Backbone as a ProteinNet text record, in pm:
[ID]
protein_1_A
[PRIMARY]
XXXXXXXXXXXXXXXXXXXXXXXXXXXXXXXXXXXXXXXXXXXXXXXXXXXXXXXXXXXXXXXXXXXXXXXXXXXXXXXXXXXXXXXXXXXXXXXXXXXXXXXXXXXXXXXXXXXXXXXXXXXXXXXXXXXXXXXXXXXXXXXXXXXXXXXXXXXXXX
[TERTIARY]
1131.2	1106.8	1236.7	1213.8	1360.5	1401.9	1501.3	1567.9	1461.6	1467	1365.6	1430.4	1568.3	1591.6	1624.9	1678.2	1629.8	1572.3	1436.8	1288.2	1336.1	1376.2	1456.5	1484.6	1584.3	1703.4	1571.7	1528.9	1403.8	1351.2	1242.9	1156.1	1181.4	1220.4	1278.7	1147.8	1186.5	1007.8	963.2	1072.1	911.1	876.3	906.9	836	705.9	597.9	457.2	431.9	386	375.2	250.5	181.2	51.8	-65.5	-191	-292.5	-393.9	-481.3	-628.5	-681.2	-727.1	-802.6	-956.4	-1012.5	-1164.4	-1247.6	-1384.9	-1484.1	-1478.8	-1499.3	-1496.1	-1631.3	-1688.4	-1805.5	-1674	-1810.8	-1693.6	-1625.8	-1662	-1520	-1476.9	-1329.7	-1229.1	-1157.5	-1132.9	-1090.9	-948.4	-837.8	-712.9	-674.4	-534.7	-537.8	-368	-348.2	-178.4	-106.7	-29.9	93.1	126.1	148	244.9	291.2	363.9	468	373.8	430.7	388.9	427.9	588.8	569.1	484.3	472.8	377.8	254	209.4	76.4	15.6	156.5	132.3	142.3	212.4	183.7	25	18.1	-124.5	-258	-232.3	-308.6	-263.5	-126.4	-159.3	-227.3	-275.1	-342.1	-461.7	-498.8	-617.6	-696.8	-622.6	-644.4	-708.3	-642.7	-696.3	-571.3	-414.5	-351.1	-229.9	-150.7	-15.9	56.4	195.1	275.6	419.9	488.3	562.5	616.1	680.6	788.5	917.5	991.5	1125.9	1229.6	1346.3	1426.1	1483.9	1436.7	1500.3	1396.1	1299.3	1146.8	1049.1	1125.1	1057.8	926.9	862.2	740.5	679.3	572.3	420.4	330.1	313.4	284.1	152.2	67	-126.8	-133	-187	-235.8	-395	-425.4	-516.1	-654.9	-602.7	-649.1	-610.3	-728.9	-649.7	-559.6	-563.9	-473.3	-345.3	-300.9	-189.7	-169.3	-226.9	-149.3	-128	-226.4	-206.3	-131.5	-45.4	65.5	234.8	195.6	307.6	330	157.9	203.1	234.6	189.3	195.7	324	334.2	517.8	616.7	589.9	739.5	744.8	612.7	615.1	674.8	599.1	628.8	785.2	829.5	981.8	1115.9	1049	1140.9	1125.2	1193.3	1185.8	1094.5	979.7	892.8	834.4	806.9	785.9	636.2	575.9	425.4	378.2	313.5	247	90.4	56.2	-103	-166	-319.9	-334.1	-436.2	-396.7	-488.3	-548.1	-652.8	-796.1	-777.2	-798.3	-877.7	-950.2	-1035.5	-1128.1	-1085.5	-1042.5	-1024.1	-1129.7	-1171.3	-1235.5	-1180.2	-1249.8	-1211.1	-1150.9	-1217.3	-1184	-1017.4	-1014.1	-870.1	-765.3	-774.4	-679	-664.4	-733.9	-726.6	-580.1	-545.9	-427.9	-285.4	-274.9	-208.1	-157.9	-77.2	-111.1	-143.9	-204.4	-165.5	-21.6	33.1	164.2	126.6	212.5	174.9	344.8	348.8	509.2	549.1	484	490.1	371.8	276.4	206.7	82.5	-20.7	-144.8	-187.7	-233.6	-289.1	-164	-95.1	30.6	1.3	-127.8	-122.7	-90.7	-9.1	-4.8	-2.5	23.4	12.6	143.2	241.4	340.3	327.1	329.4	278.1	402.5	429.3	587.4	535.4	664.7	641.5	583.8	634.7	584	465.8	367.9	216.6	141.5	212.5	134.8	66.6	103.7	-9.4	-145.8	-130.7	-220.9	-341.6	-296.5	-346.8	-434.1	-358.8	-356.2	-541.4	-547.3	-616.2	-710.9	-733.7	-847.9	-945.9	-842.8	-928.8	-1062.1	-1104.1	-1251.3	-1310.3	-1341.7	-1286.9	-1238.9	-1235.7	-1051.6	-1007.9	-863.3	-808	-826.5	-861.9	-911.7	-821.4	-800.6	-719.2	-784.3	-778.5	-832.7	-771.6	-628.3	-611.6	-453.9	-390.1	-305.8	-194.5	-95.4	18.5	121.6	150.8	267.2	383	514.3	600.5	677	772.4	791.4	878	951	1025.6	978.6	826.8	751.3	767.9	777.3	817.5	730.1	591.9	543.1	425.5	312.7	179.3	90.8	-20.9	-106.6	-214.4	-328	-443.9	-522.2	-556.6	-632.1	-754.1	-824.6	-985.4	-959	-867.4	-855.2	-751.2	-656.8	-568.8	-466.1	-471.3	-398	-287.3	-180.3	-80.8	-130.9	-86.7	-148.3	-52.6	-136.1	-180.3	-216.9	-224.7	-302.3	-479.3	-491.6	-655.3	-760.4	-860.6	-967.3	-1080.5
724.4	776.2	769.1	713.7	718.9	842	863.7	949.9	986	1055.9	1139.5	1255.4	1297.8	1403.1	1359.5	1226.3	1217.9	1293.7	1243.5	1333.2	1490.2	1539.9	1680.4	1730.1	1607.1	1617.5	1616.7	1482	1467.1	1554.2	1602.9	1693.5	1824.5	1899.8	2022.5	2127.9	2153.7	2223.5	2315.7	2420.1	2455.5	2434.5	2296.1	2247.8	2203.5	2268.2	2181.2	2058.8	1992.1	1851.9	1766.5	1835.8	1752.2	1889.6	1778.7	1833.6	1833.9	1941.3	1911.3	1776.5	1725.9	1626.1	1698.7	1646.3	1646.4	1659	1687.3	1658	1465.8	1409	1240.2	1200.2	1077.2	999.8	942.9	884.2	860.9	776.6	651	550.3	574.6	580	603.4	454.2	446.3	310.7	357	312.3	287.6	166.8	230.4	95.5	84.4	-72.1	-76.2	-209	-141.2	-266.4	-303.1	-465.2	-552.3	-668.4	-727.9	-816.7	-930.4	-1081.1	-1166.7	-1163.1	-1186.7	-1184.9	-1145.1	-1005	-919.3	-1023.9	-1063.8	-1020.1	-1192.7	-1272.8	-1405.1	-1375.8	-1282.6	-1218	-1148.5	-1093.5	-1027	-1169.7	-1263.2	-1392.3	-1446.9	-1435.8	-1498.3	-1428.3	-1287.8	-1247.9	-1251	-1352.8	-1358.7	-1236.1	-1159.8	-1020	-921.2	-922.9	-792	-703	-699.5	-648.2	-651.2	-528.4	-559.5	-595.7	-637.5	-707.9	-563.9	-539.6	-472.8	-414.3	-299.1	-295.7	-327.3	-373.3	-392.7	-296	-307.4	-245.1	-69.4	-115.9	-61.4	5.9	25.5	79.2	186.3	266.1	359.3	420.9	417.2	431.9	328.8	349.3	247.7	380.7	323.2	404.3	401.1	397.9	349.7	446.1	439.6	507.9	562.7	630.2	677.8	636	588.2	568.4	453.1	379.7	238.8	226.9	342.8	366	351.7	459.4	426.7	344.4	256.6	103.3	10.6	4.1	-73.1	-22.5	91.2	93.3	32.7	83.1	45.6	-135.6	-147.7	-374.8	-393.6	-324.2	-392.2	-335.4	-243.1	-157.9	-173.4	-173.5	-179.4	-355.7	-418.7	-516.8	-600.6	-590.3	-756.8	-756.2	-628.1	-669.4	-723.8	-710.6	-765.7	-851.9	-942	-1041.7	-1126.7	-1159.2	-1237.8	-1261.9	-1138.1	-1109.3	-1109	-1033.8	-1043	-915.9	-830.7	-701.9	-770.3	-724.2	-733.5	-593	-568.9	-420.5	-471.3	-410.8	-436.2	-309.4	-338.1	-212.3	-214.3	-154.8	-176.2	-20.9	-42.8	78	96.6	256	306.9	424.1	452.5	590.8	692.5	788.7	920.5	1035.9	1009.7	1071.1	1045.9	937.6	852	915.2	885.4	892.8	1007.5	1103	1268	1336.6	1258.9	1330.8	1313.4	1265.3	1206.4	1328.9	1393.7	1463.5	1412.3	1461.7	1372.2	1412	1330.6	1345.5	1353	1404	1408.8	1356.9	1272.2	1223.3	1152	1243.6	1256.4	1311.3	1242.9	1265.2	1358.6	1413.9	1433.8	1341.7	1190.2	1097.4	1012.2	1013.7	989.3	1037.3	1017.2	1053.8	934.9	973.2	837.1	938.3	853.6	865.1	828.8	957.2	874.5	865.1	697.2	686.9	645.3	670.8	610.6	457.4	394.8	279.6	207.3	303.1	302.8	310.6	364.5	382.4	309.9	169.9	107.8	-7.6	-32.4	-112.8	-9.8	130.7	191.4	191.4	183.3	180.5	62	-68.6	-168.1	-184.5	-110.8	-123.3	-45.3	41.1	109.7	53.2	-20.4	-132	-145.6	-119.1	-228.3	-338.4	-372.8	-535	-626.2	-672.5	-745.1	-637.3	-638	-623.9	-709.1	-621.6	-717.1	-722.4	-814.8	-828.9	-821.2	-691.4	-664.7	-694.4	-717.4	-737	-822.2	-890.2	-944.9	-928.3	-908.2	-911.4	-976.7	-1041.8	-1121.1	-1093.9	-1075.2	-1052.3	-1183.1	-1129	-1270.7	-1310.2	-1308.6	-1333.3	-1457.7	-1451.2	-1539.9	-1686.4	-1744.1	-1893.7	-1941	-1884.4	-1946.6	-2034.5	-2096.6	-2167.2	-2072.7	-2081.1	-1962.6	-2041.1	-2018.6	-2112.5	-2056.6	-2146.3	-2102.1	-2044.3	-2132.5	-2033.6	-1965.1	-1862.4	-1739.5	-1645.2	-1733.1	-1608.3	-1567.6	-1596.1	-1592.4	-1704.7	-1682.3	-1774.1	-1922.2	-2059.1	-2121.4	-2106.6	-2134.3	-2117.3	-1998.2	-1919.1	-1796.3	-1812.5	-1789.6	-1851.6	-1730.3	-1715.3	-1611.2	-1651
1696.2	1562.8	1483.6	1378.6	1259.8	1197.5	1202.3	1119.2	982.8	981.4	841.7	738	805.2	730	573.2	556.5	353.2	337.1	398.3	324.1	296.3	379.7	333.5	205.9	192.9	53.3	-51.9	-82.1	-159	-158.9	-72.3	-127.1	-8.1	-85.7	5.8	88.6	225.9	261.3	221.8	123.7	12.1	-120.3	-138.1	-273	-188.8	-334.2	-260	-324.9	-233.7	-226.8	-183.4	-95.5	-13.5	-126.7	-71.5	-74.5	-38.6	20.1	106.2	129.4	201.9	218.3	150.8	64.5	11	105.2	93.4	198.8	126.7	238.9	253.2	333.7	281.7	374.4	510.2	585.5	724.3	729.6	622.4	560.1	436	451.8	366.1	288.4	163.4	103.6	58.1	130.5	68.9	12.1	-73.6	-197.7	-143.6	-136	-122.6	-217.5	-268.5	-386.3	-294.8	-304.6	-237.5	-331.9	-287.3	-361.8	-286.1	-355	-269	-158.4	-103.5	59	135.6	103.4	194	191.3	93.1	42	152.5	141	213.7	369.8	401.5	532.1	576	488.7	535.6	518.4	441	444	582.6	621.7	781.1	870.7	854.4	957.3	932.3	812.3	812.4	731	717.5	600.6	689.6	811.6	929.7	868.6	849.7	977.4	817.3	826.5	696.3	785.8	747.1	818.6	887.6	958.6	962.9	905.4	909.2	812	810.6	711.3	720.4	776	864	889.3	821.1	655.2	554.5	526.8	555.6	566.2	606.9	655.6	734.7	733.1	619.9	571.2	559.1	557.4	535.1	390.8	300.7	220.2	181.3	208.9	127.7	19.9	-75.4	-197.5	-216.5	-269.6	-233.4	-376.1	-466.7	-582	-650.3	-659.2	-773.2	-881.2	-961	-1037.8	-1002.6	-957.2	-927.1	-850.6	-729.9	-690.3	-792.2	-922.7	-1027.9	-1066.1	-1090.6	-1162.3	-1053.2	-986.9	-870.8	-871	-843.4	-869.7	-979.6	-1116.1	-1253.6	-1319.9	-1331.6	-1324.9	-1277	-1126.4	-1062.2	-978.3	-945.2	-850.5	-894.7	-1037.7	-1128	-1206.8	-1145.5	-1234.5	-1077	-974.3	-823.1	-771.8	-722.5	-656.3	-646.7	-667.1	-722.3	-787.2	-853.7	-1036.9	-1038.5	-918.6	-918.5	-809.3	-852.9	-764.3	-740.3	-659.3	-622.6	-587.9	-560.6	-544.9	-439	-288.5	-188.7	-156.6	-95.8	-45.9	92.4	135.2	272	355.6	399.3	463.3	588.3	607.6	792.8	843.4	873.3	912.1	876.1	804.9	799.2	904.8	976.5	1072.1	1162.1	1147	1138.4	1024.2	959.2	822.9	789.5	827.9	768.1	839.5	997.3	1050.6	957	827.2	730.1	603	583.1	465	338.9	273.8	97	30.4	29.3	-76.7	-209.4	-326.8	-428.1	-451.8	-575	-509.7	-669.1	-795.3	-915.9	-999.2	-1059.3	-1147.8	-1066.8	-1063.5	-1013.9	-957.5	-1012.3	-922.5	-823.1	-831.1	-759.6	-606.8	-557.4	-443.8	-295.2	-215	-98.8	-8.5	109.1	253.4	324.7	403.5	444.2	600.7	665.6	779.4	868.2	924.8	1006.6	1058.7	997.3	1059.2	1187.9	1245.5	1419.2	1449	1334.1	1380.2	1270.7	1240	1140.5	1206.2	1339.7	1444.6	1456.3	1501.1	1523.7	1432.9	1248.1	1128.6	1100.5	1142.1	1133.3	1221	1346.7	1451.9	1407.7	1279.7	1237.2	1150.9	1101.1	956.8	993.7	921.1	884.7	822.5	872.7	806.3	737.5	641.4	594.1	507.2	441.4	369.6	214	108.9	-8.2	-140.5	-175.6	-316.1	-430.4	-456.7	-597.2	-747.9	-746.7	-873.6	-854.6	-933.1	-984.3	-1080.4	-1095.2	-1210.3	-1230.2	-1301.3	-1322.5	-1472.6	-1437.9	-1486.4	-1538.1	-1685.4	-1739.9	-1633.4	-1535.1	-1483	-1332.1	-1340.6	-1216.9	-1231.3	-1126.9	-1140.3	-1063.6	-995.1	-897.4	-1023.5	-951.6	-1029.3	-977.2	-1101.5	-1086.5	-1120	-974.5	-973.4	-1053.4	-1174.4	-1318.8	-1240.1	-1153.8	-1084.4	-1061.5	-978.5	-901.7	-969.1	-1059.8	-1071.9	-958.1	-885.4	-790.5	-761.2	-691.4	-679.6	-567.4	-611.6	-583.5	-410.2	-322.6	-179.8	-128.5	-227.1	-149.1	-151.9	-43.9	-32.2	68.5	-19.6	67.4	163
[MASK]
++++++++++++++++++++++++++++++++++++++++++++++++++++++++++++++++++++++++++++++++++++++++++++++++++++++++++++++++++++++++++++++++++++++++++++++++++++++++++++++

């Protein structure tokens, strides 16, 4: 397990921060920003499985609401390193995902999930069947080609 005490500094243990899990049906739909790399990683697995996390990473973050992943790809994605956010879905069991608190980690809908890196095979192993790309953004700063049918960057393929 990684070092965690940041999280400390950040959010001190008695600021409140999480909140109830809802009553939920028994599949749950999380939403996750990714950049292209990621997003060409999770196309090599065929759209089962996210890809690791980086060294620098310690979290695995899912979102809990489209909103805010669209703001995270269309805000923050499209202004880094590839100049393009995407907003992925994917379904785990409820019953799964509830051992998770909800973070609240700004606004009201600002809600995620913080999962330690270490148990993002386990996550990975809950999915239900693929991982889906719901939306697209591109920043003036993108240099890739963007396949006019899909909208999507050309070799990314479903």
């Amino acid at each position: 397990m990684r070092d965690q005490s940041w999280l400390d500094t950040l959010f001190p243990k008695n600021a409140e921060r999480t909140l109830p899990w809802p009553d939920l049906p028994e599949v749950v739909t999380l939403y996750r920003p990714v950049g292209l790399r990621e997003l060409e990683l999770i196309q090599e697995t065929g759209y089962q499985a996210y890809p690791p996390r980086l060294p620098d990473q310690p979290i695995f973050y899912p979102v809990l609401n489209f909103e805010y992943a669209e703001e995270i790809a269309r805000d923050w994605n499209t202004r880094m390193n590839s100049h393009c956010g995407f907003v992925t879905a994917f379904d785990v069991p409820a019953a799964f995902i509830t051992r998770y608190q909800i973070q609240i980690v700004g606004d009201h809908y600002h809600q995620e999930l913080w999962i330690s890196a270490e148990e993002l095979a386990e996550v990975n192993a809950q999915i239900i069947g693929q991982i889906r790309v719901l939306s697209a953004y591109y920043g003036p700063g993108f240099e890739g080609e963007i396949d006019p049918e899909t909208g999507y960057p050309v070799g990314i393929r479903f």
